[in-house]
PDB file of C-alpha atoms in Angstrom:
ATOM      1  CA  MET A   1      81.476   1.386 -31.288  1.00 44.00           C
ATOM      2  CA  ARG A   2      79.057  -0.385 -28.937  1.00 41.00           C
ATOM      3  CA  THR A   3      79.482   2.354 -26.298  1.00 41.00           C
ATOM      4  CA  SER A   4      78.482   4.993 -28.890  1.00 39.00           C
ATOM      5  CA  ALA A   5      75.325   3.064 -29.767  1.00 38.00           C
ATOM      6  CA  VAL A   6      74.378   2.787 -26.089  1.00 35.00           C
ATOM      7  CA  ALA A   7      75.085   6.512 -25.585  1.00 37.00           C
ATOM      8  CA  LEU A   8      72.943   7.379 -28.619  1.00 36.00           C
ATOM      9  CA  GLY A   9      70.133   5.193 -27.319  1.00 40.00           C
ATOM     10  CA  LEU A  10      70.309   6.864 -23.907  1.00 37.00           C
ATOM     11  CA  CYS A  11      70.292  10.332 -25.487  1.00 39.00           C
ATOM     12  CA  ALA A  12      67.262   9.382 -27.593  1.00 38.00           C
ATOM     13  CA  ALA A  13      65.420   8.113 -24.518  1.00 40.00           C
ATOM     14  CA  LEU A  14      66.194  11.303 -22.584  1.00 38.00           C
ATOM     15  CA  ALA A  15      65.109  13.435 -25.524  1.00 38.00           C
ATOM     16  CA  ALA A  16      61.837  11.493 -25.791  1.00 40.00           C
ATOM     17  CA  SER A  17      61.027  12.044 -22.106  1.00 41.00           C
ATOM     18  CA  ALA A  18      61.903  15.750 -22.409  1.00 43.00           C
ATOM     19  CA  ALA A  19      59.724  16.022 -25.502  1.00 41.00           C
ATOM     20  CA  SER A  20      56.759  14.471 -23.697  1.00 55.00           C
ATOM     21  CA  ALA A  21      57.033  17.013 -20.865  1.00 66.00           C
ATOM     22  CA  SER A  22      57.027  19.825 -23.414  1.00 78.00           C
ATOM     23  CA  ASP A  23      53.888  18.291 -24.926  1.00 93.00           C
ATOM     24  CA  CYS A  24      51.950  19.039 -21.740  1.00 96.00           C
ATOM     25  CA  PRO A  25      48.941  21.276 -22.270  1.00 96.00           C
ATOM     26  CA  LYS A  26      49.601  24.897 -21.318  1.00 95.00           C
ATOM     27  CA  ALA A  27      46.556  25.135 -19.015  1.00 95.00           C
ATOM     28  CA  THR A  28      43.604  23.343 -17.494  1.00 96.00           C
ATOM     29  CA  VAL A  29      40.624  23.822 -19.795  1.00 94.00           C
ATOM     30  CA  VAL A  30      37.247  22.092 -20.100  1.00 92.00           C
ATOM     31  CA  GLU A  31      35.945  22.437 -23.651  1.00 92.00           C
ATOM     32  CA  LYS A  32      32.843  20.230 -23.372  1.00 88.00           C
ATOM     33  CA  LEU A  33      30.766  19.111 -20.420  1.00 83.00           C
ATOM     34  CA  SER A  34      27.683  16.979 -21.058  1.00 76.00           C
ATOM     35  CA  LYS A  35      24.350  18.732 -20.690  1.00 72.00           C
ATOM     36  CA  ASN A  36      22.550  16.002 -18.732  1.00 70.00           C
ATOM     37  CA  GLN A  37      19.052  16.918 -17.511  1.00 67.00           C
ATOM     38  CA  ALA A  38      20.053  15.841 -13.985  1.00 66.00           C
ATOM     39  CA  TYR A  39      22.373  18.870 -13.874  1.00 67.00           C
ATOM     40  CA  LYS A  40      19.607  21.296 -14.914  1.00 63.00           C
ATOM     41  CA  PRO A  41      18.736  22.526 -11.391  1.00 59.00           C
ATOM     42  CA  VAL A  42      22.336  23.640 -10.871  1.00 63.00           C
ATOM     43  CA  ALA A  43      23.403  24.390 -14.444  1.00 66.00           C
ATOM     44  CA  PRO A  44      24.642  26.032 -16.520  1.00 68.00           C
ATOM     45  CA  PHE A  45      28.197  25.517 -15.347  1.00 74.00           C
ATOM     46  CA  ASP A  46      30.714  28.158 -16.345  1.00 81.00           C
ATOM     47  CA  LEU A  47      33.301  26.049 -18.169  1.00 85.00           C
ATOM     48  CA  LYS A  48      35.783  28.937 -18.131  1.00 90.00           C
ATOM     49  CA  SER A  49      35.833  28.744 -14.323  1.00 90.00           C
ATOM     50  CA  LEU A  50      37.046  25.106 -14.330  1.00 91.00           C
ATOM     51  CA  THR A  51      40.746  25.961 -14.189  1.00 94.00           C
ATOM     52  CA  LYS A  52      41.950  24.336 -10.963  1.00 96.00           C
ATOM     53  CA  ALA A  53      43.478  20.879 -11.234  1.00 97.00           C
ATOM     54  CA  LYS A  54      44.911  18.653  -8.527  1.00 97.00           C
ATOM     55  CA  ALA A  55      45.734  14.964  -8.582  1.00 97.00           C
ATOM     56  CA  THR A  56      46.333  12.255  -6.028  1.00 96.00           C
ATOM     57  CA  LYS A  57      46.914   8.539  -5.883  1.00 90.00           C
ATOM     58  CA  SER A  58      44.255   6.360  -4.294  1.00 82.00           C
ATOM     59  CA  ALA A  59      43.195   2.734  -4.111  1.00 79.00           C
ATOM     60  CA  PHE A  60      41.543   3.272  -7.516  1.00 81.00           C
ATOM     61  CA  GLY A  61      44.633   4.628  -9.303  1.00 92.00           C
ATOM     62  CA  LEU A  62      45.491   8.243 -10.086  1.00 96.00           C
ATOM     63  CA  THR A  63      42.576  10.673  -9.892  1.00 96.00           C
ATOM     64  CA  VAL A  64      42.721  14.152 -11.416  1.00 97.00           C
ATOM     65  CA  PHE A  65      40.143  16.675 -10.198  1.00 96.00           C
ATOM     66  CA  VAL A  66      39.307  19.576 -12.506  1.00 96.00           C
ATOM     67  CA  THR A  67      37.254  22.072 -10.527  1.00 94.00           C
ATOM     68  CA  ASN A  68      36.282  25.651  -9.794  1.00 92.00           C
ATOM     69  CA  ALA A  69      36.357  25.114  -6.005  1.00 92.00           C
ATOM     70  CA  GLU A  70      38.852  24.408  -3.258  1.00 92.00           C
ATOM     71  CA  LEU A  71      38.633  20.790  -2.123  1.00 91.00           C
ATOM     72  CA  ASP A  72      40.476  18.109  -0.202  1.00 93.00           C
ATOM     73  CA  VAL A  73      41.563  15.867  -3.085  1.00 93.00           C
ATOM     74  CA  LYS A  74      42.843  13.079  -0.804  1.00 93.00           C
ATOM     75  CA  ALA A  75      39.432  12.769   0.868  1.00 92.00           C
ATOM     76  CA  ALA A  76      37.617  13.157  -2.454  1.00 92.00           C
ATOM     77  CA  ALA A  77      39.688  10.421  -4.137  1.00 91.00           C
ATOM     78  CA  ALA A  78      38.944   8.024  -1.284  1.00 89.00           C
ATOM     79  CA  ARG A  79      35.189   8.450  -1.859  1.00 88.00           C
ATOM     80  CA  LEU A  80      34.469   8.891  -5.554  1.00 86.00           C
ATOM     81  CA  ASP A  81      30.811   8.066  -4.857  1.00 84.00           C
ATOM     82  CA  THR A  82      30.451  11.310  -2.863  1.00 86.00           C
ATOM     83  CA  SER A  83      30.642  14.821  -4.289  1.00 88.00           C
ATOM     84  CA  PRO A  84      33.565  16.819  -2.895  1.00 90.00           C
ATOM     85  CA  VAL A  85      31.726  20.107  -3.612  1.00 89.00           C
ATOM     86  CA  LYS A  86      28.316  21.270  -2.460  1.00 87.00           C
ATOM     87  CA  GLY A  87      27.796  24.956  -3.249  1.00 84.00           C
ATOM     88  CA  LYS A  88      25.634  26.053  -6.182  1.00 80.00           C
ATOM     89  CA  GLY A  89      27.838  26.543  -9.222  1.00 82.00           C
ATOM     90  CA  GLN A  90      30.666  24.435  -7.800  1.00 87.00           C
ATOM     91  CA  VAL A  91      31.778  21.616 -10.082  1.00 89.00           C
ATOM     92  CA  SER A  92      34.302  18.804  -9.735  1.00 92.00           C
ATOM     93  CA  LEU A  93      35.126  16.595 -12.692  1.00 93.00           C
ATOM     94  CA  ALA A  94      37.106  13.555 -11.501  1.00 94.00           C
ATOM     95  CA  ILE A  95      39.070  11.589 -14.080  1.00 95.00           C
ATOM     96  CA  THR A  96      40.562   8.371 -12.703  1.00 94.00           C
ATOM     97  CA  PHE A  97      43.373   6.578 -14.498  1.00 96.00           C
ATOM     98  CA  MET A  98      43.649   2.869 -13.618  1.00 95.00           C
ATOM     99  CA  ASN A  99      46.205   0.323 -14.765  1.00 93.00           C
ATOM    100  CA  ALA A 100      45.171  -3.005 -13.232  1.00 89.00           C
ATOM    101  CA  SER A 101      47.923  -3.974 -10.794  1.00 84.00           C
ATOM    102  CA  LYS A 102      50.578  -1.894 -12.567  1.00 90.00           C
ATOM    103  CA  THR A 103      51.731   1.649 -11.846  1.00 91.00           C
ATOM    104  CA  VAL A 104      49.833   4.444 -13.565  1.00 95.00           C
ATOM    105  CA  ALA A 105      52.262   5.941 -16.078  1.00 95.00           C
ATOM    106  CA  ALA A 106      52.247   8.264 -19.077  1.00 97.00           C
ATOM    107  CA  GLY A 107      50.273   6.833 -21.982  1.00 97.00           C
ATOM    108  CA  GLU A 108      46.832   6.494 -23.513  1.00 97.00           C
ATOM    109  CA  TYR A 109      43.990   5.181 -21.356  1.00 97.00           C
ATOM    110  CA  ALA A 110      40.784   3.974 -23.010  1.00 96.00           C
ATOM    111  CA  VAL A 111      37.273   3.524 -21.706  1.00 94.00           C
ATOM    112  CA  ARG A 112      36.966  -0.208 -21.038  1.00 89.00           C
ATOM    113  CA  ALA A 113      34.031  -2.325 -19.897  1.00 81.00           C
ATOM    114  CA  ASN A 114      35.998  -3.962 -17.098  1.00 82.00           C
ATOM    115  CA  VAL A 115      37.475  -1.410 -14.669  1.00 74.00           C
ATOM    116  CA  TRP A 116      40.245  -3.882 -13.825  1.00 80.00           C
ATOM    117  CA  ASP A 117      41.576  -3.924 -17.403  1.00 87.00           C
ATOM    118  CA  PRO A 118      44.962  -2.239 -17.931  1.00 92.00           C
ATOM    119  CA  MET A 119      45.136   1.402 -19.084  1.00 95.00           C
ATOM    120  CA  ASN A 120      41.517   2.156 -18.199  1.00 94.00           C
ATOM    121  CA  VAL A 121      39.809   5.489 -17.447  1.00 95.00           C
ATOM    122  CA  ARG A 122      36.594   6.389 -15.616  1.00 91.00           C
ATOM    123  CA  GLY A 123      34.894   9.667 -14.765  1.00 90.00           C
ATOM    124  CA  ASP A 124      32.650  11.197 -12.104  1.00 89.00           C
ATOM    125  CA  LEU A 125      31.033  14.620 -11.874  1.00 86.00           C
ATOM    126  CA  GLY A 126      30.260  16.284  -8.555  1.00 86.00           C
ATOM    127  CA  PHE A 127      28.275  19.476  -8.074  1.00 85.00           C
ATOM    128  CA  GLY A 128      26.186  21.317  -5.511  1.00 79.00           C
ATOM    129  CA  LYS A 129      22.521  22.264  -5.411  1.00 78.00           C
ATOM    130  CA  ASP A 130      21.009  25.588  -4.253  1.00 77.00           C
ATOM    131  CA  ASP A 131      20.441  24.186  -0.764  1.00 81.00           C
ATOM    132  CA  GLY A 132      24.051  23.035  -0.378  1.00 79.00           C
ATOM    133  CA  THR A 133      23.252  19.383  -1.064  1.00 81.00           C
ATOM    134  CA  PRO A 134      26.160  17.662  -2.812  1.00 84.00           C
ATOM    135  CA  VAL A 135      25.374  15.516  -5.851  1.00 82.00           C
ATOM    136  CA  VAL A 136      27.670  13.003  -7.526  1.00 83.00           C
ATOM    137  CA  TYR A 137      27.021  11.555 -10.932  1.00 80.00           C
ATOM    138  CA  GLY A 138      28.985   8.634 -12.391  1.00 83.00           C
ATOM    139  CA  LEU A 139      29.560   9.498 -16.038  1.00 86.00           C
ATOM    140  CA  GLY A 140      29.063   5.938 -17.257  1.00 86.00           C
ATOM    141  CA  LEU A 141      31.725   6.433 -19.899  1.00 91.00           C
ATOM    142  CA  THR A 142      31.084   4.426 -23.051  1.00 92.00           C
ATOM    143  CA  SER A 143      33.888   5.497 -25.391  1.00 94.00           C
ATOM    144  CA  GLY A 144      36.904   7.708 -25.836  1.00 96.00           C
ATOM    145  CA  LYS A 145      40.304   8.087 -24.288  1.00 97.00           C
ATOM    146  CA  ALA A 146      42.348  10.111 -21.850  1.00 97.00           C
ATOM    147  CA  THR A 147      46.071  10.601 -22.177  1.00 97.00           C
ATOM    148  CA  LEU A 148      48.625  11.173 -19.458  1.00 98.00           C
ATOM    149  CA  VAL A 149      51.451  13.092 -21.122  1.00 98.00           C
ATOM    150  CA  GLU A 150      53.582  13.482 -18.003  1.00 97.00           C
ATOM    151  CA  VAL A 151      53.486  11.797 -14.594  1.00 96.00           C
ATOM    152  CA  THR A 152      55.944  12.931 -11.914  1.00 96.00           C
ATOM    153  CA  ASP A 153      55.827  13.163  -8.128  1.00 94.00           C
ATOM    154  CA  ALA A 154      55.024  16.884  -8.465  1.00 96.00           C
ATOM    155  CA  ARG A 155      52.615  17.119 -11.417  1.00 96.00           C
ATOM    156  CA  VAL A 156      50.606  15.267 -14.023  1.00 98.00           C
ATOM    157  CA  CYS A 157      49.311  16.635 -17.278  1.00 98.00           C
ATOM    158  CA  GLY A 158      47.239  15.359 -20.136  1.00 98.00           C
ATOM    159  CA  THR A 159      44.016  15.462 -22.085  1.00 98.00           C
ATOM    160  CA  PHE A 160      40.634  13.740 -22.084  1.00 97.00           C
ATOM    161  CA  ASP A 161      38.061  13.250 -24.821  1.00 96.00           C
ATOM    162  CA  VAL A 162      35.453  10.811 -23.567  1.00 95.00           C
ATOM    163  CA  THR A 163      31.749  10.238 -24.013  1.00 92.00           C
ATOM    164  CA  GLY A 164      29.342   9.164 -21.309  1.00 87.00           C
ATOM    165  CA  ARG A 165      25.755   8.052 -21.605  1.00 82.00           C
ATOM    166  CA  ASP A 166      24.771  11.750 -21.628  1.00 79.00           C
ATOM    167  CA  GLY A 167      27.320  13.188 -23.995  1.00 84.00           C
ATOM    168  CA  PRO A 168      30.897  14.353 -24.368  1.00 90.00           C
ATOM    169  CA  PHE A 169      33.504  15.537 -21.872  1.00 91.00           C
ATOM    170  CA  LYS A 170      36.617  17.082 -23.370  1.00 95.00           C
ATOM    171  CA  GLY A 171      39.542  19.113 -22.109  1.00 96.00           C
ATOM    172  CA  SER A 172      43.075  19.245 -20.783  1.00 97.00           C
ATOM    173  CA  PHE A 173      44.738  19.485 -17.388  1.00 98.00           C
ATOM    174  CA  VAL A 174      47.956  20.447 -15.697  1.00 98.00           C
ATOM    175  CA  ALA A 175      47.574  19.199 -12.129  1.00 97.00           C
ATOM    176  CA  THR A 176      49.658  19.509  -8.997  1.00 97.00           C
ATOM    177  CA  VAL A 177      50.079  16.150  -7.267  1.00 97.00           C
ATOM    178  CA  VAL A 178      48.915  16.131  -3.645  1.00 96.00           C
ATOM    179  CA  LYS A 179      50.561  13.490  -1.454  1.00 91.00           C
TER     180      LYS A 179
END
C-alpha cells in the first residue's frame, strides 16, 4: 500500500512538472514598453520586432534579454550598466531574476526594495541613438512580478508584468539559454 502511495506521489510530481512546461508562452512578445521621455530621440520602438529572446546565468542571477538585435548575451549580462545594442531602433530589454544565494528556479519573482531578497526581479532597457551611441536605462522597478514557468539547461520561459518609475513593461518570453 505504501509503495502505491509513493508511486502516486511521484506520478503527480512528474505530471506537475510536465504541466508547467506546457504552460510556457508560445512566443516572445512585448505588449507594453514604457514611453519614457528619455527614449524619445530613438523612439518609437516597434514592439512587434522584439521577438528574440536569449538567457544566461551571471553573477546577478539569470538574465533574459528580449531584443530585436543580435547580441552577445554573456557579455551583456556581465555589464548590465552598459547597453548591448547601439543602432537606432535596436532595443534590449533585460529582465534579471535573482534568488539571494539560492538557485534561480521556476516560480514567481516580485519587485523588492532590496536586490538581495529572495525571488527578486529587476529590469534594464538598452537602446541606440542615431549616432550609434548606446544608452542604458535602469527601469527602477517599483511594483509587479515576473514568473519563470520553466527553467532548464536549454531554455527558460515565462512572463513579466512590472512597473517602473516611467510606466509599465509587460510581455512573455521563450528564451534559449546561452552557456
